[in-house]
Tab-separated table of C-alpha atoms in Angstrom:
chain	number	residue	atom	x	y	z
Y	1	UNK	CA	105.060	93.802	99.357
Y	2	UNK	CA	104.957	98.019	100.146
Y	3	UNK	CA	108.602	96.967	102.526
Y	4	UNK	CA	110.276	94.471	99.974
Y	5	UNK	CA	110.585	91.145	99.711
Y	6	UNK	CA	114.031	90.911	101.708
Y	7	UNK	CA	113.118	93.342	103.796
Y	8	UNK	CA	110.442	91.667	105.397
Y	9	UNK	CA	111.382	88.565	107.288
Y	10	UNK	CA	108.897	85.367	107.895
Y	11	UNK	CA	108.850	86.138	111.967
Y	12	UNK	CA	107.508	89.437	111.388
Y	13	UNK	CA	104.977	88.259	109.071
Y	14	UNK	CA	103.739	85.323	111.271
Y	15	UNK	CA	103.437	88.194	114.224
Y	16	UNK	CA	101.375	90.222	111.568
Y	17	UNK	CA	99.247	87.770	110.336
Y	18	UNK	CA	98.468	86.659	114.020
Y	19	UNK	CA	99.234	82.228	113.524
Y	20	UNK	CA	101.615	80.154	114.591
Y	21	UNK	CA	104.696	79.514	113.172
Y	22	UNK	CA	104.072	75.724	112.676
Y	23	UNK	CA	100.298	76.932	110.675
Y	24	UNK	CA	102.561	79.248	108.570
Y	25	UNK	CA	104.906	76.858	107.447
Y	26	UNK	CA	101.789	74.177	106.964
Y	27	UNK	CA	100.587	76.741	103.640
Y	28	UNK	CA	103.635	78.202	103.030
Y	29	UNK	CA	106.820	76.135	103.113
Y	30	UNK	CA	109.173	79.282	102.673
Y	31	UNK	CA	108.771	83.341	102.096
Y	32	UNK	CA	109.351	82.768	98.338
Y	33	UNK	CA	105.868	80.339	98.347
Y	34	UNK	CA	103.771	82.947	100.392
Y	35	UNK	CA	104.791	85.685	97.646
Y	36	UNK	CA	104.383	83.376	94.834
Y	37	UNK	CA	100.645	82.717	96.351
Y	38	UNK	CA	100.554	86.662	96.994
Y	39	UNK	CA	101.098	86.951	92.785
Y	40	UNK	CA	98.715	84.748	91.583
Y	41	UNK	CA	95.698	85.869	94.281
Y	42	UNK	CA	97.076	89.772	92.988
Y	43	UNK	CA	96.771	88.381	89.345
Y	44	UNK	CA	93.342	87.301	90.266
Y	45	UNK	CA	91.688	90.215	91.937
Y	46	UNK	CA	93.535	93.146	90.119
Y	47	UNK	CA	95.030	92.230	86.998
Y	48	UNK	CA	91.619	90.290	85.804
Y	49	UNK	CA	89.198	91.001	88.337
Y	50	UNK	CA	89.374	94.716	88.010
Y	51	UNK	CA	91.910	96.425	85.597
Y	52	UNK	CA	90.711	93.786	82.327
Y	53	UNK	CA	87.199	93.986	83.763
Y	54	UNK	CA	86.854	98.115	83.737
Y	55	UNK	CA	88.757	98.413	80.652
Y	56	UNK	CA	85.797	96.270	78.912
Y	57	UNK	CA	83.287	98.339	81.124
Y	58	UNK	CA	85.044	101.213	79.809
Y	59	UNK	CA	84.946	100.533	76.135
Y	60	UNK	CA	84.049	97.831	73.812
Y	61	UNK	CA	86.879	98.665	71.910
Y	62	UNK	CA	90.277	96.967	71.512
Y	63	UNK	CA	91.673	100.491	71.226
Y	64	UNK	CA	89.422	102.180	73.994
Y	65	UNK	CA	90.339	99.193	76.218
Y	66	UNK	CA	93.827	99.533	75.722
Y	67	UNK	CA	94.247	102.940	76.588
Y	68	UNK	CA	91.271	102.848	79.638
Y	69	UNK	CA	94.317	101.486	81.134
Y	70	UNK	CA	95.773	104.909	81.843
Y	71	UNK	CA	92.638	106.259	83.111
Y	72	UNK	CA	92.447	103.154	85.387
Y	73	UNK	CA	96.592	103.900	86.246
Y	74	UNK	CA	95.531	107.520	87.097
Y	75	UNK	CA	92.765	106.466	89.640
Y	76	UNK	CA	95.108	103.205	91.193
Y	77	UNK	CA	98.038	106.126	91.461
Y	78	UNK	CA	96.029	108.406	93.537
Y	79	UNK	CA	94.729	105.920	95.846
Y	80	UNK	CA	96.052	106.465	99.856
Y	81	UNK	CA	97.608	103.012	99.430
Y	82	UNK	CA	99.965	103.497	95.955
Y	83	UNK	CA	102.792	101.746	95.971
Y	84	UNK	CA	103.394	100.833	92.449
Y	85	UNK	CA	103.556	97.669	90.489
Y	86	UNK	CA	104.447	94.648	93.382
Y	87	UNK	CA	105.817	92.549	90.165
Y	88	UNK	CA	108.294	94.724	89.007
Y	89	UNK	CA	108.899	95.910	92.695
Y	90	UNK	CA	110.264	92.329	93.045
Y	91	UNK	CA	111.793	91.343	90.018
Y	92	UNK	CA	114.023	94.897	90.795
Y	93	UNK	CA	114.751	93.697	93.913
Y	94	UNK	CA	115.452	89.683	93.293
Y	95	UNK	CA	116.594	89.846	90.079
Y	96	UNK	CA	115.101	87.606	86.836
Y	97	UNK	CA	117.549	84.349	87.615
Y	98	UNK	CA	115.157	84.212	91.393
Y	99	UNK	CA	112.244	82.435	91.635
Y	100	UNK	CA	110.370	85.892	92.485
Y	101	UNK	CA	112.227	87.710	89.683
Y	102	UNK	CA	110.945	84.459	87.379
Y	103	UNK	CA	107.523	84.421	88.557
Y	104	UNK	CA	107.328	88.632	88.083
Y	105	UNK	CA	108.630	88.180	84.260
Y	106	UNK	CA	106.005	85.494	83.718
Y	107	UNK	CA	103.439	87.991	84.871
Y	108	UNK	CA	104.489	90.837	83.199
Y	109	UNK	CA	104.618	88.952	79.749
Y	110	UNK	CA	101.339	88.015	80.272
Y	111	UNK	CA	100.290	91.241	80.254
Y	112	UNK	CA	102.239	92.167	77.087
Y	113	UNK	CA	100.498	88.773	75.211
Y	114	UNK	CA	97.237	90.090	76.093
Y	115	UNK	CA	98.020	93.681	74.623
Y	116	UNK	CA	99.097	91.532	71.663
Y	117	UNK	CA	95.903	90.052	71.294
Y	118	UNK	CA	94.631	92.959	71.094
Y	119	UNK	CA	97.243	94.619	68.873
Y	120	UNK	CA	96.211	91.760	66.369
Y	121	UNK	CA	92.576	92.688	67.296
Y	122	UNK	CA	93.022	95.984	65.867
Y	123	UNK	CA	95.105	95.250	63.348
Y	124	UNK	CA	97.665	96.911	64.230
Y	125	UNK	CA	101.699	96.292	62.574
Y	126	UNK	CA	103.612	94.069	64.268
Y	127	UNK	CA	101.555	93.551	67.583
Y	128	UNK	CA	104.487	91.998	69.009
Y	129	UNK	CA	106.792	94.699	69.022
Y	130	UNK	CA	103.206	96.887	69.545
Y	131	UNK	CA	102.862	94.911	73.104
Y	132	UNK	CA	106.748	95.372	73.709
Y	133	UNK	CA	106.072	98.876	73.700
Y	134	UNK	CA	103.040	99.385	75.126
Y	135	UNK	CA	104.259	97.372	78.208
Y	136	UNK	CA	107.373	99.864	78.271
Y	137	UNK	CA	104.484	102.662	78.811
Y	138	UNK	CA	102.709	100.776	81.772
Y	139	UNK	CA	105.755	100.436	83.763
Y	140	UNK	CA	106.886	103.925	82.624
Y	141	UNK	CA	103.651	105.574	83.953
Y	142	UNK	CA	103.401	103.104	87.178
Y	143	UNK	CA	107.241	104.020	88.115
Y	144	UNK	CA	106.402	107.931	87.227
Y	145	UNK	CA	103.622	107.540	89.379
Y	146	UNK	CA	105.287	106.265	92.356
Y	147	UNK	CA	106.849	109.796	93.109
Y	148	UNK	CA	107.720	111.453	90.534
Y	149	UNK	CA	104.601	112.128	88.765
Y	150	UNK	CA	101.203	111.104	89.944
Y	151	UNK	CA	99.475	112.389	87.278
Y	152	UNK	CA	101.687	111.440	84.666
Y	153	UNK	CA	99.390	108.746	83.147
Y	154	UNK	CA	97.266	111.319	81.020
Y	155	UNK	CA	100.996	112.526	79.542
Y	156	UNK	CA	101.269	108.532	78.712
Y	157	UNK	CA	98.293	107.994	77.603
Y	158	UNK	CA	98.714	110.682	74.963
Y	159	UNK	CA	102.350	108.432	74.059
Y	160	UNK	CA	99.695	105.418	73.903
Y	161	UNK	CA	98.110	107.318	71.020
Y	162	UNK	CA	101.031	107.820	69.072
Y	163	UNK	CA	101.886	104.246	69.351
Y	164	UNK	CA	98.815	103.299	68.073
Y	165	UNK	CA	99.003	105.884	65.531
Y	166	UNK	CA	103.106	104.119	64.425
Y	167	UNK	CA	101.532	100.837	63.817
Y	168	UNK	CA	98.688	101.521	62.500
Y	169	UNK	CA	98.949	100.066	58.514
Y	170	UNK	CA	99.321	103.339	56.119
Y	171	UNK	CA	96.061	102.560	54.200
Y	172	UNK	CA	94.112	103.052	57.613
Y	173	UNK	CA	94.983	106.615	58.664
Y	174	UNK	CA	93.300	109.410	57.877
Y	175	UNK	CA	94.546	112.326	57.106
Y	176	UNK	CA	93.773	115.772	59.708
């Protein structure tokens, strides 16, 4: 996924992966089903197996968990193999009408249902425009930190906070 999705053509990945074209073709009956099984196995291992699982080893707070994520973002960012976010890489690249652009929205809503969970968790105002938000942050600080700004995940974070702080019901603030 670091190359594209059209960039990449099925001979070169049969030549990378090392198996016949015929054994390719047996598990994956085009490109598009090989990424597809690339999401949900990514959806698997980072999504829930590691960036949900350290956020609740992190805190056991819907707030701390929420914005763990940042800390999390500014460790993945500075890691040798950064590429950013291989979901909304692709639906960039294939638009949301292709099957890949589909398949990325599904995933990326997902993740903004879950931060609406906890939204609701924490009682937060309107969790669903909370999660719309909050998911505008994510991809903001995983596009920053392509490039632009590795480190820009502890400026995000702090954005995170005033978020929180926006829908948080008036009767629950205190006053500094």
């Amino acid at each position: 996924m670091q190359q594209g999705v059209r960039a990449v053509g099925v001979n070169e990945i049969i030549a990378t992966a090392g198996v016949a074209k015929a054994t390719f073709y047996h598990h994956f009956p085009s490109k598009d089903d090989l990424v597809m099984a690339f999401f949900e196995r990514r959806q698997q291992l980072f999504t829930v197996g590691y960036l949900a699982a350290e956020c609740e080893r992190r805190s056991d707070t819907p707030r701390g968990q929420l914005l763990a994520i940042f800390d999390i973002f500014d460790e993945w960012f500075h890691a040798p193999d950064f590429a950013g976010c291989p979901y909304t890489r692709a639906l960039l690249e294939t638009g949301p009408r292709h099957a890949i652009g589909a398949a990325a929205l599904l995933y990326l809503d997902d993740i903004r249902s879950s931060v609406e969970k906890a939204a609701a968790a924490m009682g937060l105002t309107n969790p669903e425009d909370f999660s719309y938000c909050w998911l505008v942050l994510m991809q903001g600080a995983v596009v920053s930190g392509v490039g632009i700004d590795p480190g820009s995940s502890s400026r995000i974070k702090r954005l995170g906070e005033h978020l929180i702080g926006l829908h948080t019901p008036a009767d629950d603030q205190t006053i500094s």
